[in-house]
Tab-separated table of C-alpha atoms and ligand atoms in Angstrom:
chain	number	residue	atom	x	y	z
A	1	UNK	CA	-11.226	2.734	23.997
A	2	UNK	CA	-7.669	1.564	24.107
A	3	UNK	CA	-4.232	3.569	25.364
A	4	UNK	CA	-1.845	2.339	23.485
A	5	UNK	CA	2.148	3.566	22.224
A	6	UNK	CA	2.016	4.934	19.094
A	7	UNK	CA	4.087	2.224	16.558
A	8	UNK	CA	5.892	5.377	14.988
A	9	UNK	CA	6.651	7.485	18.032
A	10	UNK	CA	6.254	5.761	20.822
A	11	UNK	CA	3.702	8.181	22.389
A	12	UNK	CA	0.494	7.215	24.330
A	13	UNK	CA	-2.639	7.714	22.722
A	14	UNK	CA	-6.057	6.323	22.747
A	15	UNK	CA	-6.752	3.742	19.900
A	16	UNK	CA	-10.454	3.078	18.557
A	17	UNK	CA	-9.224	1.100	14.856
A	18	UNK	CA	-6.979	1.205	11.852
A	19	UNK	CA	-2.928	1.561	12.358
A	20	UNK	CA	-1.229	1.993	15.493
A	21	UNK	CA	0.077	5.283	15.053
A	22	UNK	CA	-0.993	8.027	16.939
A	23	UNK	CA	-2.949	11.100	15.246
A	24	UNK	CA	0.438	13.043	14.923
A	25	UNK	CA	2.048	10.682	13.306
A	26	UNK	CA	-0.686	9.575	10.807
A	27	UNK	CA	-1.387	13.095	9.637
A	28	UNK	CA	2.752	13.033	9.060
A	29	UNK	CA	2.550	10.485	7.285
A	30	UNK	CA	-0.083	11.185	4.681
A	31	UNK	CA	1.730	14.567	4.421
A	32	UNK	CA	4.682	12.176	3.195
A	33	UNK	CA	2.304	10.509	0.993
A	34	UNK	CA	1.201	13.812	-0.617
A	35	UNK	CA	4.698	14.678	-1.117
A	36	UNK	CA	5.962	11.888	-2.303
A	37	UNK	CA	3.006	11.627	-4.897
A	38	UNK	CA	3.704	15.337	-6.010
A	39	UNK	CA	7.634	14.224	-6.048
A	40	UNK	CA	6.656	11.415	-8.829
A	41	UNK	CA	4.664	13.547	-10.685
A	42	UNK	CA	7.061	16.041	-11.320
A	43	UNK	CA	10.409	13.564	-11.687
A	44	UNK	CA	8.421	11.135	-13.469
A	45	UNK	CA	12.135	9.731	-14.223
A	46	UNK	CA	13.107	9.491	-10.710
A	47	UNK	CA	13.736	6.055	-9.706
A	48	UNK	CA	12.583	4.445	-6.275
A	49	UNK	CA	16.034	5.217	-4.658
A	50	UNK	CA	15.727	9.200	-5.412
A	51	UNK	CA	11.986	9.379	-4.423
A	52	UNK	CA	13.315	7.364	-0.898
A	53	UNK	CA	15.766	9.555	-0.386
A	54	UNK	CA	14.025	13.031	-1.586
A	55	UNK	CA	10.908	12.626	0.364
A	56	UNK	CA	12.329	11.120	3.168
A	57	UNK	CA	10.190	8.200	2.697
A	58	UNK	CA	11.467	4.357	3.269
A	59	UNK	CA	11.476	2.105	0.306
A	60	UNK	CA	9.002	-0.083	2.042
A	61	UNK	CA	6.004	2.128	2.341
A	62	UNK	CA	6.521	3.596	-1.156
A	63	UNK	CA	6.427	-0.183	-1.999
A	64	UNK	CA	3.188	0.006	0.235
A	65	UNK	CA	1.664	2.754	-1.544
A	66	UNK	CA	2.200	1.053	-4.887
A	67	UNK	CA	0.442	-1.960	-3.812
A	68	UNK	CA	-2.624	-0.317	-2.089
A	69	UNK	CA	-2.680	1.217	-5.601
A	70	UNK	CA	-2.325	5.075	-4.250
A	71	UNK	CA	1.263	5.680	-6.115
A	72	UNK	CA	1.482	4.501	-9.802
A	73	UNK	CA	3.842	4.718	-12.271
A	74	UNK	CA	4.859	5.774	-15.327
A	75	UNK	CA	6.360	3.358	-17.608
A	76	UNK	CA	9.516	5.414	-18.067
A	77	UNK	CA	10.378	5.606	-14.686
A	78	UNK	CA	11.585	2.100	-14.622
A	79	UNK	CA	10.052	1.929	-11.213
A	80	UNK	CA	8.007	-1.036	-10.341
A	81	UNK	CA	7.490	-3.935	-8.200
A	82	UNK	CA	7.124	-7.673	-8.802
A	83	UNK	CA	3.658	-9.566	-9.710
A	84	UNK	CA	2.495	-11.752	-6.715
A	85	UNK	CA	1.710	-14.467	-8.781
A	86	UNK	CA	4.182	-14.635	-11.799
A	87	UNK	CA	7.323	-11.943	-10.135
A	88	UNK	CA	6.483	-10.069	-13.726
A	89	UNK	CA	7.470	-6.389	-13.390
A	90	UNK	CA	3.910	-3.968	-12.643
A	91	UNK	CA	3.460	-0.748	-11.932
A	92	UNK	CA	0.438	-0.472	-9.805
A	93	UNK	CA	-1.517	-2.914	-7.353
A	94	UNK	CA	-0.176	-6.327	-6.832
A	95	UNK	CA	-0.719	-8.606	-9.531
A	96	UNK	CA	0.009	-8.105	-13.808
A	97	UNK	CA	-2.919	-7.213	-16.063
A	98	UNK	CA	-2.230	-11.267	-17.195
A	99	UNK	CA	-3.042	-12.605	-13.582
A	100	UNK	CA	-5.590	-10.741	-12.924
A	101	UNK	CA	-7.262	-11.912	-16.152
A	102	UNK	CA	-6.576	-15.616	-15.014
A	103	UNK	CA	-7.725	-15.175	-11.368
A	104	UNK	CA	-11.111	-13.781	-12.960
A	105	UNK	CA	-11.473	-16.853	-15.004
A	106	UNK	CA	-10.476	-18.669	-12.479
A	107	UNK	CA	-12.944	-17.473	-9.915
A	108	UNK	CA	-15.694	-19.809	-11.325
A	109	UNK	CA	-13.787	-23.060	-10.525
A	110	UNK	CA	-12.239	-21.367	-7.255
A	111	UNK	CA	-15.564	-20.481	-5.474
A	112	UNK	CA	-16.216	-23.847	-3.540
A	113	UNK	CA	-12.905	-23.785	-2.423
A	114	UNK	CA	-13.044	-22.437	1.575
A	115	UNK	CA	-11.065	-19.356	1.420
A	116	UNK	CA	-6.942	-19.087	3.057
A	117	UNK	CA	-7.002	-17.671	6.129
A	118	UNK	CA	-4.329	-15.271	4.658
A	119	UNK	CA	-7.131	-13.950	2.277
A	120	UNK	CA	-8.952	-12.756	4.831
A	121	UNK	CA	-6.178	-10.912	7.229
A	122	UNK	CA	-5.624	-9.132	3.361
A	123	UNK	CA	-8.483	-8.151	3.452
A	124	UNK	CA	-9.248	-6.588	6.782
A	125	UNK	CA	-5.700	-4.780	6.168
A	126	UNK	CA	-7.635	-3.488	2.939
A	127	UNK	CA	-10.497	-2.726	5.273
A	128	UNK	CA	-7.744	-0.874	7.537
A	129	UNK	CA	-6.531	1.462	4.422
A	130	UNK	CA	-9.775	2.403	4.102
A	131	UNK	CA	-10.143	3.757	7.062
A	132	UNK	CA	-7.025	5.294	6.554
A	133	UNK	CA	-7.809	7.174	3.051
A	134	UNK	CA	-11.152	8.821	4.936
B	201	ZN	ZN1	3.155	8.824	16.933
B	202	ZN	ZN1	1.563	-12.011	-13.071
């Protein structure tokens, strides 16, 4: 076990894994999630500024919920973010339906390739949500 300050707060608190935020401020924040996801549901229209600014949320972790693929998107809402790969505008996740498609075929040519050290710290972040969604 670990005392660290929580990222959010700045309180002590003992660490074991996932984010550095303390148990306060994780429960706070998945409270935020909830409302934010009950915010888009019902203001389907709403766009990324108004959720921000109704739920009290930043723009940057509504940006992270869309990429985990917790918050989606309806295509009226005009709300999106870019495509990793091509910038094309998505709803959900991180890469367009068209990427994806090409990364699959691609996967059969890509395999000996040793995999980018960046692939992996993506990973153990997905690892990390995990935890986080429990
Ligand atoms: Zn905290
Ligand atoms: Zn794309």
């Amino acid at each position: 076990m670990e005392v660290t300050n929580c990222k959010a707060c700045g309180n002590l608190f003992n660490y074991t894994s996932g984010p550095r935020l303390c148990p306060n401020c994780m429960k706070k924040l998945e409270k935020k999630f909830a409302i934010t996801k009950d915010y888009i549901r019902e203001n389907p229209h709403a766009n990324i500024n108004t959720v921000a600014k109704e739920c009290k949320v930043s723009i940057p972790q509504i940006k992270k919920w869309i990429r985990e693929e917790r918050l989606s998107f309806s295509q009226e809402s005009g709300i999106g973010l870019e495509c990793d790969n091509c910038g094309k505008m998505i709803r959900t996740g991180r890469f367009c339906a068209e990427c994806k498609a090409k990364m699959i075929n691609n996967l059969d040519n890509a395999y000996e390739k040793p995999k980018p050290v960046v692939q992996k710290k993506k990973e153990k972040e997905k690892e990390r949500m995990r935890y986080l969604d429990k």
